[in-house]
Coordinates of C-alpha atoms in Angstrom, one line a residue:
M1 CA 21.0 228.1 5.4
A2 CA 18.0 229.4 5.6
E3 CA 15.6 229.4 2.5
P4 CA 14.6 232.3 0.1
A5 CA 11.0 233.6 1.1
H6 CA 9.9 233.2 -1.9
H7 CA 10.5 229.6 -2.1
Q8 CA 8.6 228.9 0.8
T9 CA 5.6 230.5 -0.6
H10 CA 5.9 228.2 -3.3
Q11 CA 5.9 225.1 -1.4
A12 CA 3.1 226.4 1.0
A13 CA 0.9 227.0 -2.6
L14 CA 1.5 223.5 -4.0
V15 CA 0.8 221.8 -0.6
A16 CA -2.8 224.1 -0.5
S17 CA -3.2 223.0 -3.9
A18 CA -2.4 219.1 -3.1
R19 CA -4.9 219.4 -0.4
T20 CA -7.7 221.0 -2.3
L21 CA -7.2 218.4 -4.9
T22 CA -7.7 215.6 -2.7
R23 CA -11.1 217.2 -1.2
L24 CA -12.3 217.5 -4.4
G25 CA -11.1 213.4 -5.7
L26 CA -12.8 212.8 -2.5
L27 CA -16.1 214.7 -2.9
S28 CA -16.2 213.0 -6.5
R29 CA -15.4 209.6 -4.8
L30 CA -18.6 210.1 -2.4
L31 CA -20.9 211.7 -5.1
S32 CA -20.2 208.8 -7.7
A33 CA -21.0 206.4 -4.6
A34 CA -24.2 208.1 -3.8
L35 CA -25.3 208.1 -7.3
L36 CA -24.4 204.6 -7.3
I37 CA -26.3 203.8 -4.3
G38 CA -29.0 205.8 -5.2
A39 CA -29.4 204.3 -9.0
L40 CA -29.5 200.7 -7.0
I41 CA -32.1 201.5 -4.4
G42 CA -34.4 203.2 -7.6
A43 CA -33.8 200.2 -9.4
S44 CA -34.5 197.9 -6.7
W45 CA -38.4 199.7 -6.1
I46 CA -38.9 199.0 -9.8
G47 CA -38.0 195.9 -9.8
L48 CA -40.0 195.1 -6.6
Q49 CA -42.8 197.0 -8.3
W50 CA -42.7 194.8 -11.6
E51 CA -41.1 191.5 -9.9
P52 CA -44.7 190.1 -9.6
T53 CA -45.6 191.0 -12.9
L54 CA -42.1 190.2 -14.5
L55 CA -42.2 186.9 -12.5
P56 CA -45.0 185.7 -11.3
I57 CA -46.5 182.5 -9.3
R58 CA -48.5 180.3 -11.8
A59 CA -49.1 177.8 -9.3
V60 CA -49.6 176.5 -5.5
S61 CA -49.2 172.7 -4.9
I62 CA -50.3 171.4 -2.2
E63 CA -48.7 168.4 -0.2
G64 CA -49.8 165.9 2.9
E65 CA -52.5 163.9 3.8
M66 CA -55.7 166.0 4.7
H67 CA -57.7 164.4 7.2
G68 CA -59.2 166.8 9.5
L69 CA -57.7 169.5 8.2
S70 CA -60.4 171.8 5.9
R71 CA -58.6 172.0 2.2
E72 CA -60.6 175.0 1.2
A73 CA -59.5 176.4 4.4
L74 CA -55.8 175.6 3.3
Q75 CA -56.5 177.0 -0.1
E76 CA -58.1 180.5 1.0
T77 CA -55.4 180.9 3.7
I78 CA -52.4 180.3 1.3
S79 CA -54.2 182.4 -1.4
N80 CA -54.5 185.5 0.6
E81 CA -50.4 185.1 1.3
I82 CA -49.8 185.1 -2.3
T83 CA -48.7 188.9 -2.9
G84 CA -44.9 188.8 -4.4
G85 CA -43.3 187.0 -7.2
I86 CA -41.4 183.8 -6.9
L87 CA -38.6 185.9 -6.0
T88 CA -40.0 188.2 -3.5
Q89 CA -43.0 186.1 -1.7
N90 CA -42.3 186.1 2.1
L91 CA -42.3 182.2 2.8
A92 CA -41.6 182.4 6.3
T93 CA -45.0 184.4 6.8
L94 CA -46.7 181.9 4.7
R95 CA -45.4 179.1 6.3
A96 CA -46.8 181.1 9.6
R97 CA -49.7 181.3 8.6
V98 CA -50.3 177.6 7.1
Q99 CA -48.9 176.1 10.4
A100 CA -51.7 178.3 12.5
L101 CA -54.8 176.8 10.9
P102 CA -56.6 173.8 12.9
W103 CA -54.8 169.9 12.9
V104 CA -51.6 171.5 11.4
E105 CA -48.3 169.9 13.2
Q106 CA -45.8 171.0 10.6
A107 CA -45.8 173.4 7.2
T108 CA -43.2 174.0 4.8
A109 CA -43.2 176.2 2.1
R110 CA -40.2 176.3 -0.8
R111 CA -39.7 177.9 -4.4
I112 CA -39.8 176.0 -7.3
W113 CA -38.4 177.8 -10.0
P114 CA -39.6 179.3 -12.0
D115 CA -43.2 180.1 -11.1
R116 CA -44.4 177.4 -8.4
V117 CA -44.6 177.1 -4.7
Q118 CA -45.1 173.9 -2.9
V119 CA -46.9 174.2 0.1
T120 CA -46.4 170.8 2.2
V121 CA -48.5 169.9 5.5
R122 CA -48.3 166.9 8.5
E123 CA -51.3 166.8 10.6
H124 CA -51.6 166.6 14.1
S125 CA -52.8 162.6 14.4
A126 CA -55.0 162.7 17.2
I127 CA -55.8 159.1 18.8
A128 CA -58.2 160.6 21.9
R129 CA -60.5 163.7 22.8
W130 CA -58.7 165.3 25.5
N131 CA -61.2 167.0 28.2
E132 CA -63.7 169.0 26.9
S133 CA -62.3 170.8 23.9
G134 CA -58.9 169.2 22.8
L135 CA -57.3 166.0 21.3
V136 CA -54.7 164.7 22.1
T137 CA -51.5 162.8 20.1
E138 CA -49.9 159.6 21.0
N139 CA -46.9 161.2 22.0
G140 CA -48.9 163.3 24.9
E141 CA -49.5 166.4 22.5
V142 CA -52.4 168.3 23.3
F143 CA -53.9 170.2 20.7
R144 CA -57.3 172.6 20.6
P145 CA -58.8 172.9 16.6
S146 CA -59.7 176.6 16.1
D147 CA -62.9 175.5 14.7
G148 CA -64.4 173.3 17.8
R149 CA -64.3 170.4 15.5
L150 CA -63.7 167.0 17.1
P151 CA -63.7 163.5 15.3
A152 CA -66.3 160.8 16.5
G153 CA -65.9 157.6 17.8
L154 CA -62.0 158.9 19.9
A155 CA -61.8 157.5 23.0
R156 CA -61.9 160.3 26.3
L157 CA -59.0 161.2 27.8
G158 CA -58.5 163.6 30.6
G159 CA -56.4 165.5 33.5
A160 CA -55.9 168.3 36.0
D161 CA -54.2 169.9 32.8
D162 CA -52.4 169.3 29.8
E163 CA -48.9 168.5 31.1
R164 CA -51.1 165.4 32.6
A165 CA -51.3 164.1 28.9
P166 CA -48.1 162.3 28.5
E167 CA -49.1 160.1 31.4
V168 CA -52.6 159.9 31.0
V169 CA -52.0 158.5 27.3
A170 CA -49.1 156.3 28.2
R171 CA -51.0 154.5 30.7
F172 CA -54.2 154.9 28.3
F173 CA -52.5 152.3 25.9
D174 CA -51.0 150.0 28.4
W175 CA -53.9 149.8 30.4
G176 CA -56.1 149.4 27.0
S177 CA -53.7 146.3 25.7
R178 CA -54.2 144.3 29.3
L179 CA -58.0 144.4 29.5
L180 CA -57.9 144.1 25.8
A181 CA -56.8 140.5 26.8
L182 CA -59.9 139.9 28.7
G183 CA -62.4 141.1 25.8
L184 CA -62.8 144.5 27.3
I185 CA -62.6 147.9 25.7
V186 CA -61.2 151.2 27.1
D187 CA -63.5 153.6 26.3
A188 CA -62.0 156.8 28.5
V189 CA -59.3 157.1 31.2
Q190 CA -58.9 160.5 33.7
C191 CA -57.3 161.5 36.0
D192 CA -58.9 164.0 38.1
A193 CA -57.5 167.3 40.2
R194 CA -56.6 165.0 43.4
G195 CA -54.6 162.0 41.2
D196 CA -57.4 159.9 41.3
W197 CA -57.9 157.4 38.4
S198 CA -60.4 155.7 36.5
I199 CA -61.2 154.1 33.6
E200 CA -64.6 153.8 31.4
L201 CA -64.6 150.4 29.5
L202 CA -66.8 150.3 26.1
G203 CA -70.4 149.3 27.3
G204 CA -70.3 152.0 30.4
T205 CA -68.6 150.0 33.3
D206 CA -66.6 152.2 35.2
V207 CA -63.6 151.2 37.6
L208 CA -62.1 153.2 40.0
L209 CA -58.6 152.6 40.8
G210 CA -58.2 155.9 43.4
T211 CA -54.7 157.9 44.0
D212 CA -52.5 154.9 45.2
D213 CA -51.2 151.6 44.0
V214 CA -53.3 152.0 40.7
E215 CA -50.8 149.5 39.2
E216 CA -51.3 146.6 41.5
R217 CA -55.2 147.7 41.8
L218 CA -55.8 147.0 38.3
E219 CA -53.8 143.7 38.6
R220 CA -56.4 142.6 41.1
L221 CA -59.0 143.6 38.7
I222 CA -57.3 141.5 35.7
A223 CA -56.9 138.1 38.3
A224 CA -60.7 138.6 39.1
Y225 CA -62.6 139.1 36.4
S226 CA -63.3 136.0 34.9
Q227 CA -65.2 135.6 38.6
I228 CA -66.6 138.3 38.1
E229 CA -67.9 137.9 34.5
A230 CA -68.9 134.1 35.6
I231 CA -71.6 136.3 38.2
G232 CA -73.3 139.0 36.4
I233 CA -72.6 142.2 34.0
P234 CA -70.6 144.9 36.3
T235 CA -71.6 148.3 35.7
R236 CA -69.1 149.7 38.4
L237 CA -65.6 148.4 40.0
D238 CA -64.2 149.7 42.7
L239 CA -60.8 148.8 43.7
R240 CA -60.2 151.5 46.5
Y241 CA -59.8 148.7 48.5
A242 CA -56.5 147.2 50.7
N243 CA -57.7 143.4 49.5
G244 CA -60.9 143.3 47.6
L245 CA -63.2 145.3 45.0
A246 CA -66.8 146.2 45.4
V247 CA -69.0 145.4 42.3
R248 CA -72.2 146.9 41.1
W249 CA -74.2 144.8 39.0
L250 CA -76.6 145.4 36.2
P251 CA -79.9 144.7 37.5
I252 CA -81.4 141.8 36.3
A253 CA -85.2 140.5 37.0
N254 CA -86.0 139.6 40.2
S255 CA -82.5 141.0 41.5
A256 CA -82.2 144.0 43.7
G257 CA -78.6 144.9 41.7
A258 CA -76.6 145.8 45.2
P259 CA -73.4 146.3 45.2
K260 CA -71.6 143.1 46.1
R261 CA -67.4 142.7 47.4
I262 CA -65.8 140.5 46.5
A263 CA -62.2 139.5 48.2
A264 CA -58.8 139.3 45.9
N265 CA -57.1 136.2 45.2

C-alpha cells in the first residue's frame, strides 16, 4: 500500500535538512582547521623572528688540533654563518662552510644546550708536496689549499695525475725505508706521463729507474752502493740498463768527472 504524499514530502525534507547540517558541520570543521593552521603558522613565524633573541647562541667552541689551518679564517667563517638561535641555526650549512676551508679534512657542528655550538675540525695530515701546487696524505689523498700556502721542508712527490698518488706514496715509504738503511734520504719521487720513475736523494743525487722492473733495479742499486760510495760522491745514478748502472760523479780536483758504468753483481 503506497505511502501518503504528505508523508513522503516530510521524509524528503528531513533528508535535505540532514544533508545541510552535515555540510555545515564539515565547513565548520574545515574553518576551525584552517584557523588552527593559520595560528600555528603565525606562531611559528613569530617564534622564528624572536628565537635568535630569546634563545641566542652565546658561545662557539672550536675543537681539534690546527697546524696548517688559519684559526682566524676559521673564526671568521663561523661568525659569518651564525645567523639563528640555538634551535634554528643551520648546522649543516655551517659544517659545509667550515669543511670547505683549506686543510680541513672533516668538520662537525652540534648544539650544546642552552646556548653553545661546538665545531670540531680535523686537518689533513700532509706527508709531502704533490706536483706544483698540491699536498698529499699518507693514504695518497691529494688536496690543494685554496690559499696556496705549502709548508716548507716536505718531500716532493709527483705523477702525471692525482690517481697515481697512492702508488707514488706507497713507493716513497717503501723505497725511503730501504735506502735509509744505506744512510740515504729520499727527497723526491716522481712518475712522469710515460711511467718513468725517478728518485732524488737529499743532497741532489738523481736516481733514474725507468719504466720496467723498477723494483729489481732499485735492488741492484742497493747491492752496488757500497762500491759506488767507496769511489766517490755520485750525482746521478742511471739504472736503465739490463745488468748494470751508469754513475756520474761529483767533480773533484784533477778529475774529469765523466760518467762511469758499473756492472751489477
